[in-house]
PDB file of C-alpha atoms (C1' of nucleotides) in Angstrom:
ATOM      1  CA  UNK Q   1      25.781 133.155 -61.022  1.00  0.00           C
ATOM      2  CA  UNK Q   2      23.646 132.659 -64.202  1.00  0.00           C
ATOM      3  CA  UNK Q   3      21.049 133.634 -66.270  1.00  0.00           C
ATOM      4  CA  UNK Q   4      20.988 133.345 -70.163  1.00  0.00           C
ATOM      5  CA  UNK Q   5      23.809 135.404 -70.877  1.00  0.00           C
ATOM      6  CA  UNK Q   6      26.216 133.838 -68.094  1.00  0.00           C
ATOM      7  CA  UNK Q   7      24.858 130.534 -69.345  1.00  0.00           C
ATOM      8  CA  UNK Q   8      25.591 131.051 -73.160  1.00  0.00           C
ATOM      9  CA  UNK Q   9      29.151 132.217 -72.425  1.00  0.00           C
ATOM     10  CA  UNK Q  10      29.794 129.250 -70.073  1.00  0.00           C
ATOM     11  CA  UNK Q  11      28.146 126.478 -72.535  1.00  0.00           C
ATOM     12  CA  UNK Q  12      30.678 128.642 -75.300  1.00  0.00           C
ATOM     13  CA  UNK Q  13      33.827 128.469 -72.453  1.00  0.00           C
ATOM     14  CA  UNK Q  14      33.110 124.921 -71.970  1.00  0.00           C
ATOM     15  CA  UNK Q  15      32.880 124.011 -75.547  1.00  0.00           C
ATOM     16  CA  UNK Q  16      35.874 125.911 -76.895  1.00  0.00           C
ATOM     17  CA  UNK Q  17      37.930 124.391 -73.991  1.00  0.00           C
ATOM     18  CA  UNK Q  18      36.495 120.763 -73.970  1.00  0.00           C
ATOM     19  CA  UNK Q  19      36.007 120.236 -77.410  1.00  0.00           C
ATOM     20  CA  UNK Q  20      34.688 116.567 -77.496  1.00  0.00           C
ATOM     21  CA  UNK Q  21      35.865 114.747 -74.671  1.00  0.00           C
ATOM     22  CA  UNK Q  22      34.658 111.094 -73.582  1.00  0.00           C
ATOM     23  CA  UNK Q  23      33.988 110.901 -69.936  1.00  0.00           C
ATOM     24  CA  UNK Q  24      36.065 107.868 -68.428  1.00  0.00           C
ATOM     25  CA  UNK Q  25      34.687 108.387 -64.855  1.00  0.00           C
ATOM     26  CA  UNK Q  26      32.487 110.314 -62.682  1.00  0.00           C
ATOM     27  CA  UNK Q  27      32.789 110.644 -58.806  1.00  0.00           C
ATOM     28  CA  UNK Q  28      29.787 111.983 -56.981  1.00  0.00           C
ATOM     29  CA  UNK Q  29      30.464 112.956 -53.292  1.00  0.00           C
ATOM     30  CA  UNK Q  30      26.802 115.015 -52.799  1.00  0.00           C
ATOM     31  CA  UNK Q  31      24.081 113.476 -54.686  1.00  0.00           C
ATOM     32  CA  UNK Q  32      21.215 115.372 -54.600  1.00  0.00           C
ATOM     33  CA  UNK Q  33      22.289 117.966 -57.445  1.00  0.00           C
ATOM     34  CA  UNK Q  34      21.241 114.607 -59.581  1.00  0.00           C
ATOM     35  CA  UNK Q  35      17.835 115.750 -59.978  1.00  0.00           C
ATOM     36  CA  UNK Q  36      16.561 112.266 -60.480  1.00  0.00           C
ATOM     37  CA  UNK Q  37      15.927 108.843 -58.555  1.00  0.00           C
ATOM     38  CA  UNK Q  38      18.146 106.760 -59.379  1.00  0.00           C
ATOM     39  CA  UNK Q  39      20.947 108.486 -59.122  1.00  0.00           C
ATOM     40  CA  UNK Q  40      23.493 105.263 -59.850  1.00  0.00           C
ATOM     41  CA  UNK Q  41      21.543 105.086 -63.616  1.00  0.00           C
ATOM     42  CA  UNK Q  42      22.565 109.084 -64.143  1.00  0.00           C
ATOM     43  CA  UNK Q  43      26.598 107.951 -63.349  1.00  0.00           C
ATOM     44  CA  UNK Q  44      26.238 104.731 -65.678  1.00  0.00           C
ATOM     45  CA  UNK Q  45      24.957 106.590 -68.614  1.00  0.00           C
ATOM     46  CA  UNK Q  46      27.157 109.684 -68.000  1.00  0.00           C
ATOM     47  CA  UNK Q  47      30.080 107.139 -68.242  1.00  0.00           C
ATOM     48  CA  UNK Q  48      31.769 106.526 -70.880  1.00  0.00           C
ATOM     49  CA  UNK Q  49      29.671 108.865 -73.263  1.00  0.00           C
ATOM     50  CA  UNK Q  50      31.100 111.365 -75.881  1.00  0.00           C
ATOM     51  CA  UNK Q  51      30.201 114.854 -75.496  1.00  0.00           C
ATOM     52  CA  UNK Q  52      29.281 115.540 -79.030  1.00  0.00           C
ATOM     53  CA  UNK Q  53      27.592 118.987 -78.997  1.00  0.00           C
ATOM     54  CA  UNK Q  54      26.770 122.158 -76.191  1.00  0.00           C
ATOM     55  CA  UNK Q  55      23.433 123.963 -76.551  1.00  0.00           C
ATOM     56  CA  UNK Q  56      20.856 125.919 -74.186  1.00  0.00           C
ATOM     57  CA  UNK Q  57      17.909 126.938 -73.541  1.00  0.00           C
ATOM     58  CA  UNK Q  58      16.931 129.480 -71.296  1.00  0.00           C
ATOM     59  CA  UNK Q  59      19.386 129.077 -68.260  1.00  0.00           C
ATOM     60  CA  UNK Q  60      19.489 125.417 -69.075  1.00  0.00           C
ATOM     61  CA  UNK Q  61      22.952 124.086 -70.433  1.00  0.00           C
ATOM     62  CA  UNK Q  62      22.448 120.764 -72.745  1.00  0.00           C
ATOM     63  CA  UNK Q  63      25.147 118.300 -73.415  1.00  0.00           C
ATOM     64  CA  UNK Q  64      24.726 115.941 -76.241  1.00  0.00           C
ATOM     65  CA  UNK Q  65      25.973 112.843 -75.670  1.00  0.00           C
ATOM     66  CA  UNK Q  66      24.684 111.215 -78.663  1.00  0.00           C
ATOM     67  CA  UNK Q  67      21.660 108.713 -77.774  1.00  0.00           C
ATOM     68  CA  UNK Q  68      21.326 110.616 -74.346  1.00  0.00           C
ATOM     69  CA  UNK Q  69      21.009 114.254 -73.128  1.00  0.00           C
ATOM     70  CA  UNK Q  70      22.761 115.524 -69.994  1.00  0.00           C
ATOM     71  CA  UNK Q  71      21.256 118.672 -68.741  1.00  0.00           C
ATOM     72  CA  UNK Q  72      22.295 121.271 -66.099  1.00  0.00           C
ATOM     73  CA  UNK Q  73      21.214 124.073 -64.410  1.00  0.00           C
ATOM     74  CA  UNK Q  74      23.007 126.365 -62.343  1.00  0.00           C
ATOM     75  CA  UNK Q  75      20.775 127.842 -60.301  1.00  0.00           C
ATOM     76  CA  UNK Q  76      22.353 130.803 -58.102  1.00  0.00           C
ATOM     77  CA  UNK Q  77      25.948 129.480 -57.550  1.00  0.00           C
ATOM     78  CA  UNK Q  78      27.006 126.632 -59.796  1.00  0.00           C
ATOM     79  CA  UNK Q  79      29.882 127.030 -61.534  1.00  0.00           C
ATOM     80  CA  UNK Q  80      31.950 124.552 -64.004  1.00  0.00           C
ATOM     81  CA  UNK Q  81      35.999 124.130 -63.784  1.00  0.00           C
ATOM     82  CA  UNK Q  82      38.327 122.475 -66.276  1.00  0.00           C
ATOM     83  CA  UNK Q  83      41.094 121.466 -64.975  1.00  0.00           C
ATOM     84  CA  UNK Q  84      44.195 118.573 -65.047  1.00  0.00           C
ATOM     85  CA  UNK Q  85      42.957 115.742 -62.923  1.00  0.00           C
ATOM     86  CA  UNK Q  86      46.103 116.173 -60.151  1.00  0.00           C
ATOM     87  CA  UNK Q  87      45.477 119.795 -60.105  1.00  0.00           C
ATOM     88  CA  UNK Q  88      44.102 120.828 -55.918  1.00  0.00           C
ATOM     89  CA  UNK Q  89      40.137 121.706 -56.223  1.00  0.00           C
ATOM     90  CA  UNK Q  90      37.799 123.014 -53.304  1.00  0.00           C
ATOM     91  CA  UNK Q  91      36.477 120.266 -51.775  1.00  0.00           C
ATOM     92  CA  UNK Q  92      34.006 121.636 -49.751  1.00  0.00           C
ATOM     93  CA  UNK Q  93      32.212 122.588 -52.804  1.00  0.00           C
ATOM     94  CA  UNK Q  94      32.886 120.286 -55.564  1.00  0.00           C
ATOM     95  CA  UNK Q  95      30.308 118.231 -55.412  1.00  0.00           C
ATOM     96  CA  UNK Q  96      30.571 116.225 -59.108  1.00  0.00           C
ATOM     97  CA  UNK Q  97      33.799 115.546 -61.018  1.00  0.00           C
ATOM     98  CA  UNK Q  98      33.826 114.036 -64.475  1.00  0.00           C
ATOM     99  CA  UNK Q  99      37.612 112.532 -65.632  1.00  0.00           C
ATOM    100  CA  UNK Q 100      37.942 112.802 -69.193  1.00  0.00           C
ATOM    101  CA  UNK Q 101      39.972 111.121 -71.373  1.00  0.00           C
ATOM    102  CA  UNK Q 102      42.422 113.526 -72.193  1.00  0.00           C
ATOM    103  CA  UNK Q 103      43.431 113.945 -68.616  1.00  0.00           C
ATOM    104  CA  UNK Q 104      42.066 116.698 -67.122  1.00  0.00           C
ATOM    105  CA  UNK Q 105      38.449 116.867 -64.782  1.00  0.00           C
ATOM    106  CA  UNK Q 106      35.237 118.608 -65.294  1.00  0.00           C
ATOM    107  CA  UNK Q 107      34.595 120.099 -61.794  1.00  0.00           C
ATOM    108  CA  UNK Q 108      30.934 120.791 -61.038  1.00  0.00           C
ATOM    109  CA  UNK Q 109      30.929 123.969 -57.786  1.00  0.00           C
ATOM    110  CA  UNK Q 110      27.812 125.111 -56.076  1.00  0.00           C
ATOM    111  CA  UNK Q 111      28.572 126.764 -52.956  1.00  0.00           C
ATOM    112  CA  UNK Q 112      24.715 126.593 -51.754  1.00  0.00           C
ATOM    113  CA  UNK Q 113      23.904 123.140 -53.597  1.00  0.00           C
ATOM    114  CA  UNK Q 114      20.819 124.359 -55.519  1.00  0.00           C
ATOM    115  CA  UNK Q 115      22.080 123.005 -59.182  1.00  0.00           C
ATOM    116  CA  UNK Q 116      20.516 120.010 -60.216  1.00  0.00           C
ATOM    117  CA  UNK Q 117      21.462 117.608 -63.145  1.00  0.00           C
ATOM    118  CA  UNK Q 118      19.485 115.291 -65.507  1.00  0.00           C
ATOM    119  CA  UNK Q 119      19.838 112.882 -68.276  1.00  0.00           C
ATOM    120  CA  UNK Q 120      17.515 111.787 -70.737  1.00  0.00           C
ATOM    121  CA  UNK Q 121      17.120 109.133 -73.871  1.00  0.00           C
ATOM    122  CA  UNK Q 122      17.580 112.232 -76.687  1.00  0.00           C
ATOM    123  CA  UNK Q 123      14.424 112.719 -78.568  1.00  0.00           C
ATOM    124  CA  UNK Q 124      13.472 115.234 -81.073  1.00  0.00           C
ATOM    125  CA  UNK Q 125      11.120 117.857 -78.928  1.00  0.00           C
ATOM    126  CA  UNK Q 126      13.633 119.366 -76.192  1.00  0.00           C
ATOM    127  CA  UNK Q 127      10.687 120.533 -74.721  1.00  0.00           C
ATOM    128  CA  UNK Q 128       9.393 117.373 -73.597  1.00  0.00           C
ATOM    129  CA  UNK Q 129      11.997 116.473 -71.109  1.00  0.00           C
ATOM    130  CA  UNK Q 130      10.754 116.970 -68.085  1.00  0.00           C
ATOM    131  CA  UNK Q 131      13.183 119.266 -66.449  1.00  0.00           C
ATOM    132  CA  UNK Q 132      11.670 121.548 -69.059  1.00  0.00           C
ATOM    133  CA  UNK Q 133       8.195 121.336 -67.970  1.00  0.00           C
ATOM    134  CA  UNK Q 134       8.113 125.026 -66.291  1.00  0.00           C
ATOM    135  CA  UNK Q 135      10.206 126.153 -69.682  1.00  0.00           C
ATOM    136  CA  UNK Q 136       8.797 128.159 -72.572  1.00  0.00           C
ATOM    137  CA  UNK Q 137      10.275 129.670 -75.373  1.00  0.00           C
ATOM    138  CA  UNK Q 138      14.171 130.696 -75.075  1.00  0.00           C
ATOM    139  CA  UNK Q 139      13.696 134.531 -75.233  1.00  0.00           C
ATOM    140  CA  UNK Q 140      16.080 134.380 -78.612  1.00  0.00           C
ATOM    141  CA  UNK Q 141      13.525 131.543 -80.019  1.00  0.00           C
ATOM    142  CA  UNK Q 142      12.208 133.264 -83.506  1.00  0.00           C
ATOM    143  CA  UNK Q 143       8.923 132.190 -82.591  1.00  0.00           C
ATOM    144  CA  UNK Q 144       9.019 134.640 -79.227  1.00  0.00           C
ATOM    145  CA  UNK Q 145       7.467 137.701 -80.562  1.00  0.00           C
ATOM    146  CA  UNK Q 146       5.492 139.951 -78.604  1.00  0.00           C
ATOM    147  CA  UNK Q 147       2.242 139.179 -79.796  1.00  0.00           C
ATOM    148  CA  UNK Q 148       2.706 135.376 -78.613  1.00  0.00           C
ATOM    149  CA  UNK Q 149       3.596 137.197 -75.124  1.00  0.00           C
ATOM    150  CA  UNK Q 150       0.949 139.292 -75.416  1.00  0.00           C
ATOM    151  CA  UNK Q 151      -1.666 136.949 -76.025  1.00  0.00           C
ATOM    152  CA  UNK Q 152      -0.141 134.847 -72.729  1.00  0.00           C
ATOM    153  CA  UNK Q 153       0.102 137.565 -70.287  1.00  0.00           C
ATOM    154  CA  UNK Q 154      -2.080 140.336 -70.836  1.00  0.00           C
ATOM    155  CA  UNK Q 155      -5.295 138.820 -68.914  1.00  0.00           C
ATOM    156  CA  UNK Q 156      -2.551 138.098 -66.134  1.00  0.00           C
ATOM    157  CA  UNK Q 157      -2.709 140.480 -62.808  1.00  0.00           C
ATOM    158  CA  UNK Q 158       0.675 139.772 -61.942  1.00  0.00           C
ATOM    159  CA  UNK Q 159       3.718 142.611 -62.167  1.00  0.00           C
ATOM    160  CA  UNK Q 160       6.093 143.632 -65.089  1.00  0.00           C
ATOM    161  CA  UNK Q 161       9.083 141.866 -63.384  1.00  0.00           C
ATOM    162  CA  UNK Q 162       7.138 138.781 -62.253  1.00  0.00           C
ATOM    163  CA  UNK Q 163       5.761 138.427 -65.963  1.00  0.00           C
ATOM    164  CA  UNK Q 164       9.939 138.953 -67.084  1.00  0.00           C
ATOM    165  CA  UNK Q 165      11.094 136.302 -64.479  1.00  0.00           C
ATOM    166  CA  UNK Q 166       8.206 133.271 -65.439  1.00  0.00           C
ATOM    167  CA  UNK Q 167      10.544 131.346 -67.689  1.00  0.00           C
ATOM    168  CA  UNK Q 168       7.811 129.844 -69.012  1.00  0.00           C
ATOM    169  CA  UNK Q 169       6.570 133.057 -70.703  1.00  0.00           C
ATOM    170  CA  UNK Q 170      10.273 133.319 -72.284  1.00  0.00           C
ATOM    171  CA  UNK Q 171      13.166 131.640 -70.725  1.00  0.00           C
ATOM    172  CA  UNK Q 172      16.456 132.968 -69.854  1.00  0.00           C
ATOM    173  CA  UNK Q 173      15.945 136.737 -68.108  1.00  0.00           C
ATOM    174  CA  UNK Q 174      16.398 136.201 -64.248  1.00  0.00           C
ATOM    175  CA  UNK Q 175      16.832 139.201 -61.516  1.00  0.00           C
ATOM    176  CA  UNK Q 176      19.221 141.624 -63.137  1.00  0.00           C
ATOM    177  CA  UNK Q 177      18.171 141.685 -66.646  1.00  0.00           C
ATOM    178  CA  UNK Q 178      15.022 142.341 -65.647  1.00  0.00           C
ATOM    179  CA  UNK Q 179      15.534 145.149 -63.541  1.00  0.00           C
ATOM    180  CA  UNK Q 180      17.385 146.431 -66.683  1.00  0.00           C
ATOM    181  CA  UNK Q 181      14.562 145.568 -69.005  1.00  0.00           C
ATOM    182  CA  UNK Q 182      12.165 147.736 -67.026  1.00  0.00           C
ATOM    183  CA  UNK Q 183      14.407 150.460 -66.911  1.00  0.00           C
ATOM    184  CA  UNK Q 184      14.806 150.064 -70.934  1.00  0.00           C
ATOM    185  CA  UNK Q 185      11.040 149.894 -71.680  1.00  0.00           C
ATOM    186  CA  UNK Q 186      10.737 152.768 -69.372  1.00  0.00           C
ATOM    187  CA  UNK Q 187       8.509 151.146 -67.138  1.00  0.00           C
ATOM    188  CA  UNK Q 188       7.617 150.356 -63.608  1.00  0.00           C
ATOM    189  CA  UNK Q 189       8.523 147.163 -62.425  1.00  0.00           C
ATOM    190  CA  UNK Q 190       5.261 147.064 -60.770  1.00  0.00           C
ATOM    191  CA  UNK Q 191       3.070 147.806 -63.853  1.00  0.00           C
ATOM    192  CA  UNK Q 192       0.482 145.170 -63.764  1.00  0.00           C
ATOM    193  CA  UNK Q 193       0.736 143.485 -67.112  1.00  0.00           C
ATOM    194  CA  UNK Q 194      -2.921 143.577 -67.767  1.00  0.00           C
ATOM    195  CA  UNK Q 195      -2.574 147.246 -67.867  1.00  0.00           C
ATOM    196  CA  UNK Q 196       0.571 147.152 -70.948  1.00  0.00           C
ATOM    197  CA  UNK Q 197      -0.322 147.713 -74.773  1.00  0.00           C
ATOM    198  CA  UNK Q 198       0.797 145.616 -77.462  1.00  0.00           C
ATOM    199  CA  UNK Q 199       3.256 147.893 -78.411  1.00  0.00           C
ATOM    200  CA  UNK Q 200       5.114 147.608 -75.222  1.00  0.00           C
ATOM    201  CA  UNK Q 201       4.974 143.924 -74.979  1.00  0.00           C
ATOM    202  CA  UNK Q 202       6.484 144.365 -78.658  1.00  0.00           C
ATOM    203  CA  UNK Q 203       8.912 146.777 -76.777  1.00  0.00           C
ATOM    204  CA  UNK Q 204      10.122 144.325 -74.260  1.00  0.00           C
ATOM    205  CA  UNK Q 205      10.947 141.955 -76.389  1.00  0.00           C
ATOM    206  CA  UNK Q 206      13.011 144.072 -78.642  1.00  0.00           C
ATOM    207  CA  UNK Q 207      14.943 145.391 -75.521  1.00  0.00           C
ATOM    208  CA  UNK Q 208      15.127 142.154 -73.697  1.00  0.00           C
ATOM    209  CA  UNK Q 209      17.020 140.893 -76.711  1.00  0.00           C
ATOM    210  CA  UNK Q 210      19.147 144.381 -77.055  1.00  0.00           C
ATOM    211  CA  UNK Q 211      20.368 143.725 -73.341  1.00  0.00           C
ATOM    212  CA  UNK Q 212      20.771 140.394 -73.336  1.00  0.00           C
ATOM    213  CA  UNK Q 213      22.794 140.258 -76.646  1.00  0.00           C
ATOM    214  CA  UNK Q 214      24.889 143.221 -75.578  1.00  0.00           C
ATOM    215  CA  UNK Q 215      25.881 141.216 -72.135  1.00  0.00           C
ATOM    216  CA  UNK Q 216      26.481 137.953 -74.236  1.00  0.00           C
ATOM    217  CA  UNK Q 217      29.291 140.095 -75.863  1.00  0.00           C
ATOM    218  CA  UNK Q 218      30.919 141.295 -73.097  1.00  0.00           C
ATOM    219  CA  UNK Q 219      31.058 137.693 -71.480  1.00  0.00           C
ATOM    220  CA  UNK Q 220      28.122 138.108 -69.380  1.00  0.00           C
ATOM    221  CA  UNK Q 221      27.748 139.947 -65.656  1.00  0.00           C
ATOM    222  CA  UNK Q 222      29.672 139.141 -62.939  1.00  0.00           C
ATOM    223  CA  UNK Q 223      28.361 140.881 -59.543  1.00  0.00           C
ATOM    224  CA  UNK Q 224      29.619 140.051 -55.779  1.00  0.00           C
ATOM    225  CA  UNK Q 225      33.176 138.838 -55.593  1.00  0.00           C
ATOM    226  CA  UNK Q 226      32.447 134.940 -56.217  1.00  0.00           C
ATOM    227  CA  UNK Q 227      35.709 133.209 -56.967  1.00  0.00           C
ATOM    228  CA  UNK Q 228      35.461 133.155 -60.950  1.00  0.00           C
ATOM    229  CA  UNK Q 229      35.105 130.039 -62.869  1.00  0.00           C
ATOM    230  CA  UNK Q 230      37.765 129.709 -65.682  1.00  0.00           C
ATOM    231  CA  UNK Q 231      36.530 132.525 -68.492  1.00  0.00           C
ATOM    232  CA  UNK Q 232      32.701 132.935 -67.155  1.00  0.00           C
ATOM    233  CA  UNK Q 233      34.231 136.727 -65.564  1.00  0.00           C
ATOM    234  CA  UNK Q 234      31.741 139.139 -67.489  1.00  0.00           C
ATOM    235  CA  UNK Q 235      32.275 142.650 -68.089  1.00  0.00           C
ATOM    236  CA  UNK Q 236      28.715 143.800 -68.222  1.00  0.00           C
ATOM    237  CA  UNK Q 237      28.226 144.920 -64.825  1.00  0.00           C
ATOM    238  CA  UNK Q 238      29.730 147.878 -66.298  1.00  0.00           C
ATOM    239  CA  UNK Q 239      27.320 148.754 -68.084  1.00  0.00           C
ATOM    240  CA  UNK Q 240      24.349 148.160 -65.515  1.00  0.00           C
ATOM    241  CA  UNK Q 241      21.966 150.851 -65.785  1.00  0.00           C
ATOM    242  CA  UNK Q 242      19.750 150.375 -62.526  1.00  0.00           C
ATOM    243  CA  UNK Q 243      20.467 146.946 -60.621  1.00  0.00           C
ATOM    244  CA  UNK Q 244      22.778 147.583 -57.353  1.00  0.00           C
ATOM    245  CA  UNK Q 245      22.469 151.123 -57.791  1.00  0.00           C
ATOM    246  CA  UNK Q 246      20.442 151.970 -54.412  1.00  0.00           C
ATOM    247  CA  UNK Q 247      20.698 155.677 -53.870  1.00  0.00           C
ATOM    248  CA  UNK Q 248      23.063 156.140 -57.042  1.00  0.00           C
ATOM    249  CA  UNK Q 249      22.033 159.154 -59.226  1.00  0.00           C
ATOM    250  CA  UNK Q 250      20.028 157.411 -61.960  1.00  0.00           C
ATOM    251  CA  UNK Q 251      22.420 158.210 -65.599  1.00  0.00           C
ATOM    252  CA  UNK Q 252      19.374 159.599 -67.342  1.00  0.00           C
ATOM    253  CA  UNK Q 253      17.736 161.991 -65.107  1.00  0.00           C
ATOM    254  CA  UNK Q 254      19.786 161.811 -61.929  1.00  0.00           C
ATOM    255  CA  UNK Q 255      16.783 160.706 -59.557  1.00  0.00           C
ATOM    256  CA  UNK Q 256      18.323 158.822 -56.602  1.00  0.00           C
ATOM    257  CA  UNK Q 257      17.554 155.106 -57.678  1.00  0.00           C
ATOM    258  CA  UNK Q 258      15.064 153.298 -55.175  1.00  0.00           C
ATOM    259  CA  UNK Q 259      14.871 149.925 -54.013  1.00  0.00           C
ATOM    260  CA  UNK Q 260      12.145 147.465 -53.317  1.00  0.00           C
ATOM    261  CA  UNK Q 261      10.937 144.244 -53.532  1.00  0.00           C
ATOM    262  CA  UNK Q 262       8.633 142.952 -55.906  1.00  0.00           C
ATOM    263  CA  UNK Q 263       7.443 139.641 -55.325  1.00  0.00           C
ATOM    264  CA  UNK Q 264      10.342 139.096 -53.002  1.00  0.00           C
ATOM    265  CA  UNK Q 265      13.096 140.103 -55.231  1.00  0.00           C
ATOM    266  CA  UNK Q 266      15.123 142.900 -54.722  1.00  0.00           C
ATOM    267  CA  UNK Q 267      14.148 145.647 -57.509  1.00  0.00           C
ATOM    268  CA  UNK Q 268      15.751 148.562 -58.859  1.00  0.00           C
ATOM    269  CA  UNK Q 269      14.453 151.303 -60.521  1.00  0.00           C
ATOM    270  CA  UNK Q 270      14.226 154.815 -61.499  1.00  0.00           C
ATOM    271  CA  UNK Q 271      10.866 156.523 -60.053  1.00  0.00           C
ATOM    272  CA  UNK Q 272      11.127 159.476 -62.729  1.00  0.00           C
ATOM    273  CA  UNK Q 273      12.285 157.722 -65.375  1.00  0.00           C
ATOM    274  CA  UNK Q 274       9.786 154.469 -65.026  1.00  0.00           C
ATOM    275  CA  UNK Q 275       6.153 154.938 -65.043  1.00  0.00           C
ATOM    276  CA  UNK Q 276       3.300 152.473 -63.874  1.00  0.00           C
ATOM    277  CA  UNK Q 277       0.544 152.051 -66.670  1.00  0.00           C
TER     278      UNK Q 277
ATOM    279  C1'  DC J   1      -6.629 128.313 -62.880  1.00  0.00           C
ATOM    280  C1'  DC J   2      -4.266 131.541 -60.348  1.00  0.00           C
ATOM    281  C1'  DT J   3      -0.919 133.668 -57.513  1.00  0.00           C
ATOM    282  C1'  DA J   4       1.524 133.977 -52.880  1.00  0.00           C
ATOM    283  C1'  DT J   5       4.943 131.852 -49.681  1.00  0.00           C
ATOM    284  C1'  DC J   6       7.914 128.489 -48.370  1.00  0.00           C
ATOM    285  C1'  DA J   7      11.736 125.432 -48.615  1.00  0.00           C
ATOM    286  C1'  DC J   8      16.196 124.385 -50.564  1.00  0.00           C
ATOM    287  C1'  DC J   9      21.396 125.903 -48.778  1.00  0.00           C
ATOM    288  C1'  DT J  10      25.712 128.499 -47.430  1.00  0.00           C
ATOM    289  C1'  DG J  11      28.451 132.582 -47.015  1.00  0.00           C
ATOM    290  C1'  DC J  12      28.897 137.422 -46.283  1.00  0.00           C
ATOM    291  C1'  DA J  13      27.933 141.874 -44.869  1.00  0.00           C
ATOM    292  C1'  DG J  14      26.924 144.728 -41.458  1.00  0.00           C
ATOM    293  C1'  DG J  15      24.420 146.356 -36.976  1.00  0.00           C
ATOM    294  C1'  DC J  16      25.226 145.604 -31.984  1.00  0.00           C
TER     295       DC J  16
ATOM    296  C1'  DT M   1      35.779 139.808 -31.660  1.00  0.00           C
ATOM    297  C1'  DG M   2      31.366 137.627 -31.965  1.00  0.00           C
ATOM    298  C1'  DC M   3      26.534 136.744 -32.634  1.00  0.00           C
ATOM    299  C1'  DC M   4      22.334 137.601 -34.662  1.00  0.00           C
ATOM    300  C1'  DT M   5      19.597 139.293 -38.852  1.00  0.00           C
ATOM    301  C1'  DG M   6      19.043 140.051 -43.753  1.00  0.00           C
ATOM    302  C1'  DC M   7      20.286 138.770 -48.359  1.00  0.00           C
ATOM    303  C1'  DA M   8      22.378 137.071 -52.754  1.00  0.00           C
ATOM    304  C1'  DG M   9      22.131 136.408 -60.203  1.00  0.00           C
ATOM    305  C1'  DG M  10      17.004 130.596 -58.853  1.00  0.00           C
ATOM    306  C1'  DT M  11      13.026 127.012 -58.530  1.00  0.00           C
ATOM    307  C1'  DG M  12       9.542 123.342 -57.288  1.00  0.00           C
ATOM    308  C1'  DA M  13       6.180 121.997 -54.270  1.00  0.00           C
ATOM    309  C1'  DT M  14       2.378 123.401 -51.553  1.00  0.00           C
ATOM    310  C1'  DA M  15      -0.996 126.115 -49.341  1.00  0.00           C
ATOM    311  C1'  DG M  16      -4.829 129.225 -50.452  1.00  0.00           C
TER     312       DG M  16
END
DNA sequence: CCTATCACCTGCAGGC
DNA sequence: TGCCTGCAGGTGATAG
């Protein structure tokens, strides 16, 4: 599912639905999701903890457990469901369940099993958690500016699309929004970033924030008909300008939208509106 | 240091 | 219908 807007929607929805439950028990059916050498330790630490606060960094969900933090990345298809503990569920794809003190369960569902969870003793500077080793500033972090990205990127020999997907440069953008950002900036996704000007970088930040903020407002993007998780079906797919529109007419100029692969990722663009630098 | 490629998993759509 | 291939909103490890 998730890029930044979907993760933001999930964390807000979970906070609204769960508030501040205490986890009474944890049931693990597939333990590779727990990305730690000692899975038992993860379970022991989580048990009896209360979720005090909900937040996010890039595409990571962060649950504040007081003296510990529990971090989850949904990767491609991870979903959380909140259901009464007696309610039936998909046993084939539900890998971890958290029994709560209010009689409900928080259930982690993940068809492809790519998602990952971590738990760490809480520290002040979040960026020091091992799972954030390759994660930089969140797209909405005020310290992230055009100048900041320019300094980090202008000497590199990668394409714009690759830069947008690089979580160490800007955390939160994924394949769908990367295409939308390139379109909004009127830049070809294969533009080499060293050819971009400082003002291009400024525009990239502005457009990226504008598009992702709009997507958050719409509750995220839901494409491909996966079963929806509670409250997590968005409406932003109605506003996508290029992604998924192969062979359709560009909304701006009518040119047929092209699909190619950039660094193995399906990439959509308008060859008329989007120019290489 | 850098970039490219593979590996991790499963389900589904499309072609034959 | 059944089989095979390619593709999917991600990222870490490894190879060059």
